[in-house]
mmCIF file of C-alpha atoms in Angstrom:
data_model
loop_
_atom_site.group_PDB
_atom_site.id
_atom_site.type_symbol
_atom_site.label_atom_id
_atom_site.label_comp_id
_atom_site.label_asym_id
_atom_site.label_seq_id
_atom_site.Cartn_x
_atom_site.Cartn_y
_atom_site.Cartn_z
ATOM 1 C CA MET A 1 -5.791 -26.139 -164.363
ATOM 2 C CA PRO A 2 -5.628 -25.541 -168.401
ATOM 3 C CA SER A 3 -6.906 -28.545 -169.878
ATOM 4 C CA LEU A 4 -7.196 -29.898 -173.477
ATOM 5 C CA SER A 5 -10.213 -30.351 -173.476
ATOM 6 C CA ASP A 6 -11.368 -26.895 -171.979
ATOM 7 C CA PRO A 7 -14.631 -25.522 -173.596
ATOM 8 C CA THR A 8 -13.160 -22.390 -174.843
ATOM 9 C CA PRO A 9 -14.167 -20.862 -177.973
ATOM 10 C CA CYS A 10 -12.834 -20.893 -181.778
ATOM 11 C CA LEU A 11 -10.592 -18.083 -181.796
ATOM 12 C CA THR A 12 -9.140 -16.008 -184.364
ATOM 13 C CA SER A 13 -5.715 -13.758 -184.428
ATOM 14 C CA THR A 14 -8.108 -10.684 -184.651
ATOM 15 C CA THR A 15 -10.458 -11.878 -181.764
ATOM 16 C CA PRO A 16 -10.175 -11.728 -177.753
ATOM 17 C CA ILE A 17 -7.336 -14.300 -176.473
ATOM 18 C CA LEU A 18 -8.228 -16.182 -172.850
ATOM 19 C CA ASP A 19 -4.822 -16.001 -170.711
ATOM 20 C CA LYS A 20 -5.267 -19.923 -169.389
ATOM 21 C CA GLU A 21 -3.325 -19.052 -166.409
ATOM 22 C CA THR A 22 -5.096 -16.054 -165.174
ATOM 23 C CA GLY A 23 -8.171 -16.267 -166.733
ATOM 24 C CA ALA A 24 -7.971 -12.560 -168.017
ATOM 25 C CA VAL A 25 -9.122 -11.858 -171.541
ATOM 26 C CA GLU A 26 -6.561 -9.702 -173.986
ATOM 27 C CA SER A 27 -8.482 -7.552 -176.416
ATOM 28 C CA MET A 28 -7.663 -8.044 -179.789
ATOM 29 C CA ASP A 29 -8.879 -5.527 -182.596
ATOM 30 C CA ALA A 30 -11.591 -7.411 -184.615
ATOM 31 C CA ALA A 31 -14.932 -7.767 -182.501
ATOM 32 C CA HIS A 32 -16.694 -9.695 -184.714
ATOM 33 C CA ALA A 33 -13.864 -11.802 -186.735
ATOM 34 C CA PRO A 34 -15.117 -15.485 -188.257
ATOM 35 C CA ALA A 35 -14.586 -18.728 -186.283
ATOM 36 C CA THR A 36 -11.610 -20.846 -187.409
ATOM 37 C CA PRO A 37 -10.673 -24.375 -186.779
ATOM 38 C CA TRP A 38 -8.512 -23.898 -183.975
ATOM 39 C CA GLN A 39 -8.148 -21.850 -180.209
ATOM 40 C CA LEU A 40 -4.846 -19.454 -179.482
ATOM 41 C CA LEU A 41 -4.188 -19.476 -176.510
ATOM 42 C CA HIS A 42 -1.653 -17.877 -174.038
ATOM 43 C CA LEU A 43 0.217 -19.691 -171.375
ATOM 44 C CA THR A 44 2.258 -18.481 -168.401
ATOM 45 C CA ARG A 45 2.885 -22.088 -167.063
ATOM 46 C CA LEU A 46 3.046 -25.122 -169.337
ATOM 47 C CA SER A 47 1.010 -27.878 -167.001
ATOM 48 C CA GLU A 48 0.108 -30.373 -169.137
ATOM 49 C CA TYR A 49 0.577 -29.425 -171.875
ATOM 50 C CA GLU A 50 4.221 -30.336 -171.855
ATOM 51 C CA LEU A 51 4.006 -33.803 -173.132
ATOM 52 C CA PRO A 52 1.585 -32.965 -176.166
ATOM 53 C CA LEU A 53 4.529 -30.180 -176.738
ATOM 54 C CA ALA A 54 7.319 -32.636 -176.778
ATOM 55 C CA ARG A 55 5.395 -34.817 -179.032
ATOM 56 C CA LEU A 56 5.053 -31.940 -181.445
ATOM 57 C CA LEU A 57 8.933 -31.077 -181.452
ATOM 58 C CA GLN A 58 9.365 -34.564 -181.971
ATOM 59 C CA GLU A 59 6.974 -34.553 -185.062
ATOM 60 C CA VAL A 60 8.340 -31.393 -186.461
ATOM 61 C CA VAL A 61 12.056 -31.973 -186.383
ATOM 62 C CA GLN A 62 11.215 -35.807 -187.704
ATOM 63 C CA ASP A 63 9.466 -33.959 -190.574
ATOM 64 C CA GLY A 64 12.547 -32.047 -191.395
ATOM 65 C CA ALA A 65 11.817 -28.440 -189.273
ATOM 66 C CA SER A 66 15.557 -26.615 -188.858
ATOM 67 C CA ILE A 67 14.935 -25.668 -185.014
ATOM 68 C CA GLY A 68 17.734 -26.423 -183.275
ATOM 69 C CA PHE A 69 17.409 -30.215 -183.219
ATOM 70 C CA LEU A 70 18.461 -33.557 -185.630
ATOM 71 C CA PRO A 71 16.034 -36.166 -186.407
ATOM 72 C CA PRO A 72 15.237 -38.535 -184.546
ATOM 73 C CA ILE A 73 14.723 -36.672 -181.061
ATOM 74 C CA SER A 74 13.881 -38.437 -178.238
ATOM 75 C CA LEU A 75 10.955 -37.694 -175.934
ATOM 76 C CA ALA A 76 13.016 -37.325 -173.128
ATOM 77 C CA GLU A 77 15.281 -34.936 -175.062
ATOM 78 C CA ALA A 78 12.167 -32.897 -175.915
ATOM 79 C CA ARG A 79 10.874 -32.692 -172.362
ATOM 80 C CA ALA A 80 13.883 -31.405 -171.322
ATOM 81 C CA TYR A 81 13.777 -28.659 -173.670
ATOM 82 C CA TRP A 82 10.153 -27.659 -172.794
ATOM 83 C CA GLN A 83 11.180 -27.758 -169.364
ATOM 84 C CA GLY A 84 13.793 -25.053 -170.035
ATOM 85 C CA VAL A 85 10.972 -22.808 -171.245
ATOM 86 C CA GLU A 86 8.435 -23.634 -168.560
ATOM 87 C CA GLN A 87 11.210 -21.811 -166.588
ATOM 88 C CA GLY A 88 11.578 -18.892 -168.777
ATOM 89 C CA LEU A 89 8.112 -18.667 -168.400
ATOM 90 C CA GLN A 90 8.229 -18.390 -164.634
ATOM 91 C CA ARG A 91 11.371 -15.748 -164.819
ATOM 92 C CA GLY A 92 9.031 -13.790 -167.327
ATOM 93 C CA ASP A 93 11.942 -13.254 -170.513
ATOM 94 C CA ARG A 94 9.435 -15.676 -172.990
ATOM 95 C CA ARG A 95 6.252 -16.069 -174.220
ATOM 96 C CA LEU A 96 4.378 -19.243 -175.378
ATOM 97 C CA TRP A 97 0.952 -19.440 -177.627
ATOM 98 C CA LEU A 98 -0.418 -22.590 -178.335
ATOM 99 C CA ALA A 99 -3.113 -23.899 -181.456
ATOM 100 C CA LEU A 100 -5.302 -26.489 -180.080
ATOM 101 C CA ALA A 101 -7.981 -27.783 -182.139
ATOM 102 C CA PRO A 102 -11.755 -27.201 -180.766
ATOM 103 C CA ALA A 103 -12.694 -29.113 -177.538
ATOM 104 C CA GLN A 104 -15.432 -31.188 -179.836
ATOM 105 C CA GLN A 105 -12.922 -32.281 -181.674
ATOM 106 C CA GLY A 106 -10.396 -33.267 -179.134
ATOM 107 C CA GLY A 107 -8.224 -30.396 -178.339
ATOM 108 C CA ALA A 108 -5.493 -31.920 -179.926
ATOM 109 C CA LEU A 109 -2.126 -29.730 -180.020
ATOM 110 C CA LEU A 110 -1.642 -28.046 -183.807
ATOM 111 C CA GLY A 111 1.285 -25.620 -183.342
ATOM 112 C CA SER A 112 2.698 -23.077 -181.083
ATOM 113 C CA VAL A 113 5.373 -19.922 -181.437
ATOM 114 C CA GLN A 114 7.431 -18.485 -178.578
ATOM 115 C CA LEU A 115 8.904 -14.807 -178.435
ATOM 116 C CA SER A 116 12.170 -14.514 -176.423
ATOM 117 C CA LEU A 117 12.337 -10.909 -174.897
ATOM 118 C CA CYS A 118 16.115 -9.685 -174.643
ATOM 119 C CA GLY A 119 17.130 -8.797 -171.657
ATOM 120 C CA LYS A 120 19.795 -6.988 -172.322
ATOM 121 C CA ALA A 121 19.603 -2.647 -171.270
ATOM 122 C CA ASN A 122 20.213 -1.827 -174.978
ATOM 123 C CA GLY A 123 17.889 -4.489 -176.174
ATOM 124 C CA SER A 124 14.609 -3.526 -173.710
ATOM 125 C CA HIS A 125 12.997 -3.013 -177.031
ATOM 126 C CA ARG A 126 13.471 -5.611 -179.262
ATOM 127 C CA ALA A 127 12.945 -9.557 -179.351
ATOM 128 C CA GLU A 128 13.101 -13.106 -180.614
ATOM 129 C CA VAL A 129 10.463 -14.872 -182.626
ATOM 130 C CA GLU A 130 11.558 -18.699 -181.838
ATOM 131 C CA LYS A 131 9.914 -22.341 -182.699
ATOM 132 C CA LEU A 132 7.129 -21.490 -184.774
ATOM 133 C CA MET A 133 5.682 -24.761 -185.496
ATOM 134 C CA VAL A 134 2.728 -26.251 -186.699
ATOM 135 C CA ALA A 135 1.947 -30.225 -186.576
ATOM 136 C CA PRO A 136 2.283 -31.759 -190.658
ATOM 137 C CA GLY A 137 -1.476 -32.461 -190.850
ATOM 138 C CA ALA A 138 -2.827 -29.075 -189.696
ATOM 139 C CA ARG A 139 -0.314 -26.879 -192.051
ATOM 140 C CA GLY A 140 -1.978 -25.368 -195.291
ATOM 141 C CA HIS A 141 -5.171 -23.306 -193.744
ATOM 142 C CA GLY A 142 -3.449 -20.188 -191.898
ATOM 143 C CA LEU A 143 -2.430 -21.642 -188.689
ATOM 144 C CA ALA A 144 1.149 -20.392 -188.684
ATOM 145 C CA ARG A 145 -0.170 -16.741 -189.955
ATOM 146 C CA ALA A 146 -2.609 -16.770 -186.843
ATOM 147 C CA LEU A 147 0.242 -17.349 -184.760
ATOM 148 C CA MET A 148 2.522 -15.006 -185.759
ATOM 149 C CA GLY A 149 -0.268 -12.440 -185.589
ATOM 150 C CA VAL A 150 -1.091 -13.119 -181.758
ATOM 151 C CA MET A 151 2.703 -13.550 -181.151
ATOM 152 C CA GLU A 152 2.737 -10.044 -182.268
ATOM 153 C CA GLN A 153 0.567 -8.355 -179.986
ATOM 154 C CA GLY A 154 1.770 -10.208 -177.638
ATOM 155 C CA ALA A 155 4.710 -8.126 -178.165
ATOM 156 C CA ILE A 156 3.697 -5.202 -178.546
ATOM 157 C CA GLN A 157 1.935 -5.741 -175.334
ATOM 158 C CA ALA A 158 5.269 -5.933 -173.787
ATOM 159 C CA GLN A 159 6.745 -2.890 -175.332
ATOM 160 C CA ARG A 160 9.097 -4.731 -178.272
ATOM 161 C CA ARG A 161 9.304 -2.691 -181.215
ATOM 162 C CA LEU A 162 11.671 -4.539 -182.658
ATOM 163 C CA LEU A 163 11.528 -8.493 -183.862
ATOM 164 C CA VAL A 164 14.399 -10.638 -185.252
ATOM 165 C CA LEU A 165 14.173 -14.426 -186.479
ATOM 166 C CA ASP A 166 16.212 -16.601 -188.486
ATOM 167 C CA THR A 167 15.206 -19.464 -190.803
ATOM 168 C CA ARG A 168 16.780 -21.874 -192.859
ATOM 169 C CA VAL A 169 17.311 -20.545 -196.825
ATOM 170 C CA GLY A 170 14.926 -21.871 -198.771
ATOM 171 C CA ASP A 171 12.391 -23.129 -196.161
ATOM 172 C CA VAL A 172 8.489 -22.214 -196.563
ATOM 173 C CA ALA A 173 8.459 -20.260 -193.544
ATOM 174 C CA SER A 174 10.327 -17.359 -195.422
ATOM 175 C CA HIS A 175 7.863 -16.741 -197.849
ATOM 176 C CA LEU A 176 5.156 -16.198 -194.681
ATOM 177 C CA TYR A 177 7.643 -14.050 -192.963
ATOM 178 C CA GLN A 178 7.818 -11.560 -196.193
ATOM 179 C CA ARG A 179 4.022 -11.948 -196.665
ATOM 180 C CA LEU A 180 3.668 -10.461 -192.960
ATOM 181 C CA GLY A 181 6.209 -8.013 -193.349
ATOM 182 C CA TYR A 182 9.233 -8.925 -192.086
ATOM 183 C CA GLN A 183 12.429 -8.127 -194.175
ATOM 184 C CA ALA A 184 15.389 -9.810 -195.081
ATOM 185 C CA ALA A 185 18.429 -8.834 -192.975
ATOM 186 C CA GLY A 186 21.362 -11.204 -194.623
ATOM 187 C CA GLN A 187 22.478 -14.819 -194.887
ATOM 188 C CA ILE A 188 24.858 -17.101 -193.140
ATOM 189 C CA PRO A 189 26.597 -19.508 -195.338
ATOM 190 C CA ASP A 190 26.618 -23.174 -193.544
ATOM 191 C CA PHE A 191 24.372 -21.766 -190.483
ATOM 192 C CA ALA A 192 23.147 -25.265 -189.868
ATOM 193 C CA ILE A 193 23.591 -28.754 -190.200
ATOM 194 C CA ASN A 194 20.854 -30.569 -191.602
ATOM 195 C CA GLY A 195 19.002 -34.328 -190.845
ATOM 196 C CA ASP A 196 21.512 -35.631 -193.957
ATOM 197 C CA GLY A 197 24.726 -34.159 -192.443
ATOM 198 C CA SER A 198 24.575 -31.531 -194.963
ATOM 199 C CA LEU A 199 24.835 -27.844 -194.053
ATOM 200 C CA ALA A 200 22.469 -24.820 -194.901
ATOM 201 C CA ALA A 201 22.469 -21.347 -194.956
ATOM 202 C CA THR A 202 20.229 -19.313 -192.687
ATOM 203 C CA GLN A 203 18.129 -16.514 -193.651
ATOM 204 C CA PHE A 204 17.853 -13.242 -190.766
ATOM 205 C CA PHE A 205 14.618 -11.302 -190.760
ATOM 206 C CA TYR A 206 13.232 -8.162 -188.864
ATOM 207 C CA LYS A 207 10.034 -6.385 -188.233
ATOM 208 C CA ARG A 208 9.135 -3.124 -186.938
ATOM 209 C CA LEU A 209 6.436 -2.976 -184.655
ATOM 210 C CA SER A 210 3.975 0.346 -183.963
ATOM 211 C CA LEU A 211 3.371 0.665 -180.028
ATOM 212 C CA ASP A 212 0.834 3.630 -180.805
#
């Protein structure tokens, strides 16, 4: 079973990624990337990560993230959400990556990102990026970019060559996605309710990936 304090090495989005469930190493592009202050893990089961993930969801929602919930979100609601994610992992239609602090620093959960694989016959080439989350105290160090990088490599391994996502208009994530090569595909006004009750527009993005 994986542990938050496993002595796995610090990884970057271009170094090998350890699959904590199977023990398999997924080879990435660069063999000699510099160490970074986190570990990137691909999970196929939540196991004891469920509670840390629930608390991360609570934290980012309370901080104002527009990811389908309104603050305050209870721990029970957050855990119920992740239990649903677990079902998707078991079905094989969802992927999940975590970022953890190094074991010598306590192995705290710093962030996560998900990939939802389209199950429609005419959509087997695409997937949706969901719930990129980085703990407020871990932001500003490139962690979101690293999570997006490992997620995209996972999408390629799953033979998905089109990624789609959406984010609230004006959120800082919009700038990150554009820097990563995502193309804006239009906005829908009054799409989501903010924590203060106001309505916010959402921006849709897409990115084509090469499977070569």
